[in-house]
PDB file of C-alpha atoms in Angstrom:
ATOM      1  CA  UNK F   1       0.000   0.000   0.000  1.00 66.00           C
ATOM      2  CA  UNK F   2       1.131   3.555  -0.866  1.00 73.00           C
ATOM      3  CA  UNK F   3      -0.957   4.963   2.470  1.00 92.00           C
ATOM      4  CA  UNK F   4      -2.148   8.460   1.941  1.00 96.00           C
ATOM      5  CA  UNK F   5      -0.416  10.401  -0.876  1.00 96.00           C
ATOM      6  CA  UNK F   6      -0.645  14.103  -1.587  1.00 97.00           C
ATOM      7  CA  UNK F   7       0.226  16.322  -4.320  1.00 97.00           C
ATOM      8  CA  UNK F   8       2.096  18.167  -4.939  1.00 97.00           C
ATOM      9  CA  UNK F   9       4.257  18.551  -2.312  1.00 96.00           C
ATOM     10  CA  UNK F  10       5.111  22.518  -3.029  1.00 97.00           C
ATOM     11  CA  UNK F  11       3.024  24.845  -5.005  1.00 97.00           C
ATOM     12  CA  UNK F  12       3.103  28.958  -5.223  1.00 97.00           C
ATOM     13  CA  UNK F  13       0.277  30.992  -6.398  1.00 97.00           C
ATOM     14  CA  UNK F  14       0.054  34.370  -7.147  1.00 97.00           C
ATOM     15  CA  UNK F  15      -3.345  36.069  -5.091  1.00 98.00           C
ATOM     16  CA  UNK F  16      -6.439  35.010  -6.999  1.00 97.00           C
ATOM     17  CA  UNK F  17      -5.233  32.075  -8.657  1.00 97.00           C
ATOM     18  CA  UNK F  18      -7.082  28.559  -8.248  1.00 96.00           C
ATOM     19  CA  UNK F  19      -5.777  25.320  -7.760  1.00 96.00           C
ATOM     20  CA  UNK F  20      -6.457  21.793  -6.721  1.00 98.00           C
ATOM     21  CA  UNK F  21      -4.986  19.824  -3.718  1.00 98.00           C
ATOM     22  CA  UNK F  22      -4.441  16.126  -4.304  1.00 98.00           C
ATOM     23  CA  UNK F  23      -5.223  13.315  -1.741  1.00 98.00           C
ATOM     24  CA  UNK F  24      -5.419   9.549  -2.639  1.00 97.00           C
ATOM     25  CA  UNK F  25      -5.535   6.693  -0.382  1.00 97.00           C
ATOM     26  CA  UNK F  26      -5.677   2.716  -1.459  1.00 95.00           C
ATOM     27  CA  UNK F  27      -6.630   1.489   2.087  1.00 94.00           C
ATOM     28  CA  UNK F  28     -10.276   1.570   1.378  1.00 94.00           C
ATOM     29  CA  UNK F  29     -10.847   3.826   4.288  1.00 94.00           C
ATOM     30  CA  UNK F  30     -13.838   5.862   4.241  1.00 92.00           C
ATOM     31  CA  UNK F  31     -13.110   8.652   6.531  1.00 92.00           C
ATOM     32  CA  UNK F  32     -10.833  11.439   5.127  1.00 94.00           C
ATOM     33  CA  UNK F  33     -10.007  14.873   6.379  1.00 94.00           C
ATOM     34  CA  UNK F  34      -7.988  18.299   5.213  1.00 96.00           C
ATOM     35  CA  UNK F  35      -5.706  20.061   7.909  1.00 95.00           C
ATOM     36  CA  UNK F  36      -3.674  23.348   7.509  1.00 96.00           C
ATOM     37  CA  UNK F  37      -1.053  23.752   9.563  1.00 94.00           C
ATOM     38  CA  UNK F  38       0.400  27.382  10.177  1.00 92.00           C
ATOM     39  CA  UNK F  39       4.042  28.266  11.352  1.00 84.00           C
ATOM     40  CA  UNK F  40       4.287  27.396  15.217  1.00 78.00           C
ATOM     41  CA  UNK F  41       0.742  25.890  15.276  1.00 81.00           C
ATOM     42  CA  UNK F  42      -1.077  22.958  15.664  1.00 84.00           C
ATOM     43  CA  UNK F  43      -3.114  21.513  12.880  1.00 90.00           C
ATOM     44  CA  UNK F  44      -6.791  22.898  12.133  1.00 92.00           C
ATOM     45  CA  UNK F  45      -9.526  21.042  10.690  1.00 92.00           C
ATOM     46  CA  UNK F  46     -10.936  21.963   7.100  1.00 95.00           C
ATOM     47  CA  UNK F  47     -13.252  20.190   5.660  1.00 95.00           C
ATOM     48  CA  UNK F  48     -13.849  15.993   6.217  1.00 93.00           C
ATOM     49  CA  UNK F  49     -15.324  13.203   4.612  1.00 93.00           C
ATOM     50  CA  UNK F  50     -17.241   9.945   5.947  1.00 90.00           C
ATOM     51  CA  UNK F  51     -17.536   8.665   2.856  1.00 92.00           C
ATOM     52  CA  UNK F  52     -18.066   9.107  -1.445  1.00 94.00           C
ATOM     53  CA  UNK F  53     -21.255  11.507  -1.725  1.00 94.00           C
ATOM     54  CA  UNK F  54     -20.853  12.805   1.821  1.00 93.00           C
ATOM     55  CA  UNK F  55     -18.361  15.822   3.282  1.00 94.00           C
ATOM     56  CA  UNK F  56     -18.865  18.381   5.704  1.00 92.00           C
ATOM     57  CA  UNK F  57     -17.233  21.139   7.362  1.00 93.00           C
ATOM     58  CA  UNK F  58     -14.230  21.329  10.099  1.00 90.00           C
ATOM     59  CA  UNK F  59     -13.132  24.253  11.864  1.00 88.00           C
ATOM     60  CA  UNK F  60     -11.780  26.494   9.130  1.00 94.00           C
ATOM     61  CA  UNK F  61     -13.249  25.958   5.753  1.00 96.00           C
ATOM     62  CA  UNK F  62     -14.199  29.181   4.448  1.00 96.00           C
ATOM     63  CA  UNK F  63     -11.893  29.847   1.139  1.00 96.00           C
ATOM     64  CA  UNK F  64     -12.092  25.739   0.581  1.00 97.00           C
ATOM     65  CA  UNK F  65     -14.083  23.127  -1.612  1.00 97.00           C
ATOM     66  CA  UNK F  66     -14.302  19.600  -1.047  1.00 97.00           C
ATOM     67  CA  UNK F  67     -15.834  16.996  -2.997  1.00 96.00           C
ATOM     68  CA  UNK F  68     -16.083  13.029  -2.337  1.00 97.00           C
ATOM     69  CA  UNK F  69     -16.249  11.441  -5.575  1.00 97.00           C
ATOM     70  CA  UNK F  70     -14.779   7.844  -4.879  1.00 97.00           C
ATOM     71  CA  UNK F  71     -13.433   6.351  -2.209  1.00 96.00           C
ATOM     72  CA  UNK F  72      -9.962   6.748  -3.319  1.00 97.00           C
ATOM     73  CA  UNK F  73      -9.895  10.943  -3.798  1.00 97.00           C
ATOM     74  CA  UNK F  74     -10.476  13.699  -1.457  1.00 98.00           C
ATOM     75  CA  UNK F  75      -9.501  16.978  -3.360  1.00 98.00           C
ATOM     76  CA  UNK F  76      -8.894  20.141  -1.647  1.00 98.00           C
ATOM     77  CA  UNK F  77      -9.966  23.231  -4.028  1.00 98.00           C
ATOM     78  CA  UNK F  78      -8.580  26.568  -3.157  1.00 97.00           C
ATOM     79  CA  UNK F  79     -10.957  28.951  -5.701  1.00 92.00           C
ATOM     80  CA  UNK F  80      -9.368  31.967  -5.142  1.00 96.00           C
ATOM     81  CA  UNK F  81      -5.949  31.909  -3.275  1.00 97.00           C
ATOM     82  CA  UNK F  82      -5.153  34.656  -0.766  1.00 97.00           C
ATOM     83  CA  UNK F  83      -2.059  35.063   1.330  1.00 96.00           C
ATOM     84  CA  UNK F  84      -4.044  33.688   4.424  1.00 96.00           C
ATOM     85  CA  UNK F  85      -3.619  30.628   2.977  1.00 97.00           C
ATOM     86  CA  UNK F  86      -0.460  30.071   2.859  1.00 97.00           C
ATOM     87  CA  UNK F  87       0.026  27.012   4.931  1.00 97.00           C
ATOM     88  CA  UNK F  88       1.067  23.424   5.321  1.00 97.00           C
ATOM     89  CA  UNK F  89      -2.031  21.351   4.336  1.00 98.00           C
ATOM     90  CA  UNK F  90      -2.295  17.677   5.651  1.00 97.00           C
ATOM     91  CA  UNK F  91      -4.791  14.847   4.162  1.00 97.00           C
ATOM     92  CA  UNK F  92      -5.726  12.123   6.657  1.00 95.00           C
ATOM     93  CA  UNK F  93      -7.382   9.089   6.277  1.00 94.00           C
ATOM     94  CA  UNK F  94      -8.749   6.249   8.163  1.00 91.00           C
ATOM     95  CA  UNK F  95     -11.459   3.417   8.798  1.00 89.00           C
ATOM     96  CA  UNK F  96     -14.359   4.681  10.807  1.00 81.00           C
ATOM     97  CA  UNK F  97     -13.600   4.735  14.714  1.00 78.00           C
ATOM     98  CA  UNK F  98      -9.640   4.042  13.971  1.00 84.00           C
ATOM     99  CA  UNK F  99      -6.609   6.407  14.617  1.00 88.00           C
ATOM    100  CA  UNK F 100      -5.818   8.326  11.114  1.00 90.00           C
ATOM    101  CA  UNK F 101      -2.813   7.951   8.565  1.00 93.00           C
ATOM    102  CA  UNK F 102      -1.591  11.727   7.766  1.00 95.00           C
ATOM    103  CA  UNK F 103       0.027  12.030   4.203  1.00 96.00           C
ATOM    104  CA  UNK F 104       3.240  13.906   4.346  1.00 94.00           C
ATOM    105  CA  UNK F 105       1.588  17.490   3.370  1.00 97.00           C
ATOM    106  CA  UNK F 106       1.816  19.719   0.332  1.00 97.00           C
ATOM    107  CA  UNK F 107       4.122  23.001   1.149  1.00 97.00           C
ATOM    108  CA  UNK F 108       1.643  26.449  -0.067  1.00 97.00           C
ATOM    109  CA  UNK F 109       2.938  30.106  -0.145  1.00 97.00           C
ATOM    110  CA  UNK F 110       0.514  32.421  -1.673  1.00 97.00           C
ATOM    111  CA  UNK F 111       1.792  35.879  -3.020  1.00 97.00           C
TER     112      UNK F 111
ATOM    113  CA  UNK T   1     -15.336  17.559  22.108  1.00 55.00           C
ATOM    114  CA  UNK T   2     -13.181  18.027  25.592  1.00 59.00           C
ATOM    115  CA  UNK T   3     -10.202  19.755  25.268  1.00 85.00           C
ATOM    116  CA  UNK T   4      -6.599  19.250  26.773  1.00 92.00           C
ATOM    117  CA  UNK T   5      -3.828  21.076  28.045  1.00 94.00           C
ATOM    118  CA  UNK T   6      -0.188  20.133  27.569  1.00 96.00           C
ATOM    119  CA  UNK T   7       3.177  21.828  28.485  1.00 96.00           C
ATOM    120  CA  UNK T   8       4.719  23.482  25.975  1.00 95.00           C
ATOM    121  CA  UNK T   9       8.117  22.109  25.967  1.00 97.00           C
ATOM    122  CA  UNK T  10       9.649  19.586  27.624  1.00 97.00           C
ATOM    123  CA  UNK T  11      13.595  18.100  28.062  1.00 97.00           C
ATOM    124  CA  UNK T  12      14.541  14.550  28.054  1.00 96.00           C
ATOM    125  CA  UNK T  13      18.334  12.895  28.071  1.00 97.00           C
ATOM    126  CA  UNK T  14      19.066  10.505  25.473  1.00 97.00           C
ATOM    127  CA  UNK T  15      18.000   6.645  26.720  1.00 97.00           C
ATOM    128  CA  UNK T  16      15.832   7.817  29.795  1.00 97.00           C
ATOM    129  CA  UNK T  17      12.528   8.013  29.977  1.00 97.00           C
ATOM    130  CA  UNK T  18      10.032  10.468  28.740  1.00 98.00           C
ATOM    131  CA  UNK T  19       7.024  11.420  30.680  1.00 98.00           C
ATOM    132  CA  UNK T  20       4.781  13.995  28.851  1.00 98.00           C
ATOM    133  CA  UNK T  21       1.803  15.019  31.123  1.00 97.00           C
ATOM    134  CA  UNK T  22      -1.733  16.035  29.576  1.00 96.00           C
ATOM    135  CA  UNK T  23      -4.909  17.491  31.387  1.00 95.00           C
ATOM    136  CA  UNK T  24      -8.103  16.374  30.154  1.00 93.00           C
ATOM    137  CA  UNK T  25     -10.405  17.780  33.177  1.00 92.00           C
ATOM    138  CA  UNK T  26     -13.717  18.174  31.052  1.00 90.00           C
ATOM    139  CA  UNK T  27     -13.216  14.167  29.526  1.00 90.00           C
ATOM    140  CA  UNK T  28     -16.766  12.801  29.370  1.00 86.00           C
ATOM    141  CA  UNK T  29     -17.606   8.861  29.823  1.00 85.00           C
ATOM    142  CA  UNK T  30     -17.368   8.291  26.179  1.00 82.00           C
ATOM    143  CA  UNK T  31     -14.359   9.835  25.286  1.00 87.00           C
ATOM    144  CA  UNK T  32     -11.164   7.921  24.430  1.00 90.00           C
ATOM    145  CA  UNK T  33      -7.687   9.867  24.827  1.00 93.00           C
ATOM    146  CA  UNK T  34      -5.690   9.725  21.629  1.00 93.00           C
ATOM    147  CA  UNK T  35      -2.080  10.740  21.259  1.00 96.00           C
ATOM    148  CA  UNK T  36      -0.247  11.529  17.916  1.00 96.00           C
ATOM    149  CA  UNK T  37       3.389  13.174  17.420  1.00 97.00           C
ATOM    150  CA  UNK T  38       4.816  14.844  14.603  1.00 95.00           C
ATOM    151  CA  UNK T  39       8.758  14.972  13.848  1.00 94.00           C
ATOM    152  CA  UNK T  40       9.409  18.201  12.281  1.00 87.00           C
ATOM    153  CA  UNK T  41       7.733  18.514   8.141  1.00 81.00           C
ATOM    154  CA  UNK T  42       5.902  15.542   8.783  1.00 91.00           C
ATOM    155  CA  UNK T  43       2.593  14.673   8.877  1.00 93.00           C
ATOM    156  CA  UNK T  44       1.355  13.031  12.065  1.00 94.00           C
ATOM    157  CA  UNK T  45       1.485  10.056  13.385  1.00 95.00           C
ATOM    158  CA  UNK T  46      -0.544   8.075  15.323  1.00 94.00           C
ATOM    159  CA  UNK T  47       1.087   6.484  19.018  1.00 97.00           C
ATOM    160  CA  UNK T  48      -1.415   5.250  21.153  1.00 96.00           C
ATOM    161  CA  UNK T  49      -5.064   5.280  22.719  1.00 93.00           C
ATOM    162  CA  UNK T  50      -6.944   4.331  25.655  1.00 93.00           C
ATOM    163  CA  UNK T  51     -10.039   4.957  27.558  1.00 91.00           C
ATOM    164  CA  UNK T  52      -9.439   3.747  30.999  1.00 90.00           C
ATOM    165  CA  UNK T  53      -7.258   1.041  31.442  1.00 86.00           C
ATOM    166  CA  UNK T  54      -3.379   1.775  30.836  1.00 94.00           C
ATOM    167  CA  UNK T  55      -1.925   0.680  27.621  1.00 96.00           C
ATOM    168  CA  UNK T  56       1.438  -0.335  26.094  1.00 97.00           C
ATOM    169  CA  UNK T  57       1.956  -0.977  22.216  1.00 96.00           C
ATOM    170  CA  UNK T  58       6.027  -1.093  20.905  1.00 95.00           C
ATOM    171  CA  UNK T  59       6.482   2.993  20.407  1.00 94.00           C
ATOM    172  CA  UNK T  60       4.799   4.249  24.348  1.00 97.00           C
ATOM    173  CA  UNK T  61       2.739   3.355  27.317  1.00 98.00           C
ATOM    174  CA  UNK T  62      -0.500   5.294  28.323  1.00 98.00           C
ATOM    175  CA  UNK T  63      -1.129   5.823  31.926  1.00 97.00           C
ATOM    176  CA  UNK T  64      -4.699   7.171  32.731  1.00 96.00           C
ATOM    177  CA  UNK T  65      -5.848   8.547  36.070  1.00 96.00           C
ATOM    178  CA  UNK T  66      -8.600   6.424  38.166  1.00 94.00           C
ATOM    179  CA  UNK T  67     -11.121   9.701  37.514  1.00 94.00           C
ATOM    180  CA  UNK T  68      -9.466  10.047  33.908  1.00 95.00           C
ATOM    181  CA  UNK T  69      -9.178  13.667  34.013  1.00 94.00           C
ATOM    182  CA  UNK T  70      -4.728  13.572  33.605  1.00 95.00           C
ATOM    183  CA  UNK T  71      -2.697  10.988  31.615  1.00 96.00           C
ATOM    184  CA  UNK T  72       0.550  10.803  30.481  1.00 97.00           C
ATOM    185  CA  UNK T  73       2.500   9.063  27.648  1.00 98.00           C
ATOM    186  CA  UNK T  74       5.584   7.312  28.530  1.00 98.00           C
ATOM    187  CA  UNK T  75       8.449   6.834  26.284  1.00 97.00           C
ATOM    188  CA  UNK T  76      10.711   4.092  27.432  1.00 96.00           C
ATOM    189  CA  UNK T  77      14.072   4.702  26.538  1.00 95.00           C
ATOM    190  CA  UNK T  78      14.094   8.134  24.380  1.00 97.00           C
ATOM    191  CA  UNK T  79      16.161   8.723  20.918  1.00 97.00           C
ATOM    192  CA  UNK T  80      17.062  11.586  19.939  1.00 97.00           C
ATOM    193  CA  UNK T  81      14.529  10.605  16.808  1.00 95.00           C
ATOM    194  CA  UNK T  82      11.739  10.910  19.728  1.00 97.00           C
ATOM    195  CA  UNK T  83      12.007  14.547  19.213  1.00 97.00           C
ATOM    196  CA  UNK T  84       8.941  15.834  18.013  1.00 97.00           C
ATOM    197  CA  UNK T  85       5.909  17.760  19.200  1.00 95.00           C
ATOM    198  CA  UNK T  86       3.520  15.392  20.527  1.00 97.00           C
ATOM    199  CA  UNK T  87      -0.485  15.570  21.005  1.00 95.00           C
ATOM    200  CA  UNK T  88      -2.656  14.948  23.000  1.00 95.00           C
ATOM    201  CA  UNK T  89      -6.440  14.575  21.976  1.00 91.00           C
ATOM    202  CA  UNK T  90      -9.588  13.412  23.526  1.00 88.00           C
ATOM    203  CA  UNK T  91     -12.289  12.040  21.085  1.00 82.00           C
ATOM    204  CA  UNK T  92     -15.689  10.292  21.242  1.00 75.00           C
ATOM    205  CA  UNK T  93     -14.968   6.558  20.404  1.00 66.00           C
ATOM    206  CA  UNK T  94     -17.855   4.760  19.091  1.00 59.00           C
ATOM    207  CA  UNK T  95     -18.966   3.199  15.585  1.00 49.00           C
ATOM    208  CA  UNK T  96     -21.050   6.407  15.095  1.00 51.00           C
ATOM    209  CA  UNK T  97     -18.532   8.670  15.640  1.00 54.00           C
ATOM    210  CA  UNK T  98     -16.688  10.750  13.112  1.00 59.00           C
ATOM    211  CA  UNK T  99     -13.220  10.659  13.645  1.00 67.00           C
ATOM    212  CA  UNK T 100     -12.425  14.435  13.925  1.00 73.00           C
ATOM    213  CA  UNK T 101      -9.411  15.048  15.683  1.00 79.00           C
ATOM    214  CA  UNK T 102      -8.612  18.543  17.448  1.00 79.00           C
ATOM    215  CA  UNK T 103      -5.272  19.394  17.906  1.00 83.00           C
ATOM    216  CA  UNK T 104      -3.876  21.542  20.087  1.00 83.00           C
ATOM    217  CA  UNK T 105      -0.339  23.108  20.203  1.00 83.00           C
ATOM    218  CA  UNK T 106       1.088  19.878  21.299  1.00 93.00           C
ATOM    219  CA  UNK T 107       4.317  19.326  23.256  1.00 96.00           C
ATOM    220  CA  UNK T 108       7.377  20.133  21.948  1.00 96.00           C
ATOM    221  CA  UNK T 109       9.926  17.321  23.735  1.00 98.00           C
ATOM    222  CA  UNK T 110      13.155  17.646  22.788  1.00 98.00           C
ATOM    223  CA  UNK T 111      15.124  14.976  23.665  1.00 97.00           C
ATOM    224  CA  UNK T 112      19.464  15.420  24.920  1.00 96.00           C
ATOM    225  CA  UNK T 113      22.361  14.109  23.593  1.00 94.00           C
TER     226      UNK T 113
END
């Protein structure tokens, strides 16, 4: 199993620009989950997923899209990118009720 | 969801062990205590859980308090690649629960040479 991978791992986008955030997972699990991650912080819930067809929101998802398409894909859409975004973003994954597999986190910096 | 308190920072020497306290005063009946570390750039990763009784897998231990309001996570015999910032989280455990997970700001243990 490749766990959870992201993509990519660095990006840079001017203010206004869009872009996608990849997540994959081959574990079958059906819960997965965005995090951001700012200098010196702990990690802050964006936007999860319980299953395909099904997401909802965390603690911080204004700015974000999610969508649930398979069970495989959890894609993190930034629509218009401000500099308040610029953060270390984390996809998790994991079987209901079980601790969560973090992928290794794709590197933004918005300017 | 209850929240925790951890020390910011702690010290450790090289091959003792590593005793990293966490306050969960507001911990309802249902609510398992997870903890997670994260070695600097890296995503998380999972250590241990329990709910009452204490509990050893191969990376810690987990010692919970009789009225389960403290615990603390033991590491053995510390490496210097035990430095990380670890987390402690308290969670509802059942088959209906989503498996949310709020972090705090962790504690950062850094461990001696």
């Amino acid at each position: 199993n490749a766990g959870v991978t992201q993509t990519p791992k660095f990006q840079v986008l001017k203010t206004g620009q869009s872009m996608t955030l990849q997540c994959a997972q081959d574990m079958n699990h059906e819960y997965m989950s965005w995090y951001r991650q700012d200098p010196g912080m702990g990690l802050r819930l964006i936007h999860y997923s319980v299953g395909a067809g099904i997401t909802d929101q965390g603690e911080v998802p204004n700015g974000y899209n999610v969508s649930r398409s398979t069970t495989e894909d959890f894609p993190l859409r930034l629509l218009s990118a401000a500099p308040s975004q610029t953060s270390v973003y984390f996809c998790a994954s994991s079987p209901l009720g079980s601790p969560l597999h973090f992928g290794n986190g794709t590197r933004l910096t918005v300017t | 969801d209850a929240k925790t308190t951890q020390p910011p920072s702690m010290d450790c020497a090289e091959g003792r062990a590593a005793n990293l306290p966490c306050n969960h005063s507001t911990i309802s009946g249902n609510e398992y205590v997870y903890w997670y570390r994260q070695i600097h750039s890296q995503g998380p990763q999972y250590i241990i859980h329990g709910l009452k009784n204490n509990e050893t897998n191969e990376m810690a231990s987990l010692i919970i308090t009789e009225d389960r309001k403290s615990s603390t996570l033991i590491l053995p015999h510390a490496t210097l690649r035990d430095t990380a910032v670890y987390y402690c989280i308290v969670r509802p455990h059942y088959s209906g629960a989503t498996n949310k997970l709020i972090f705090g700001t962790g504690t950062l243990l850094a461990v001696q040479p």
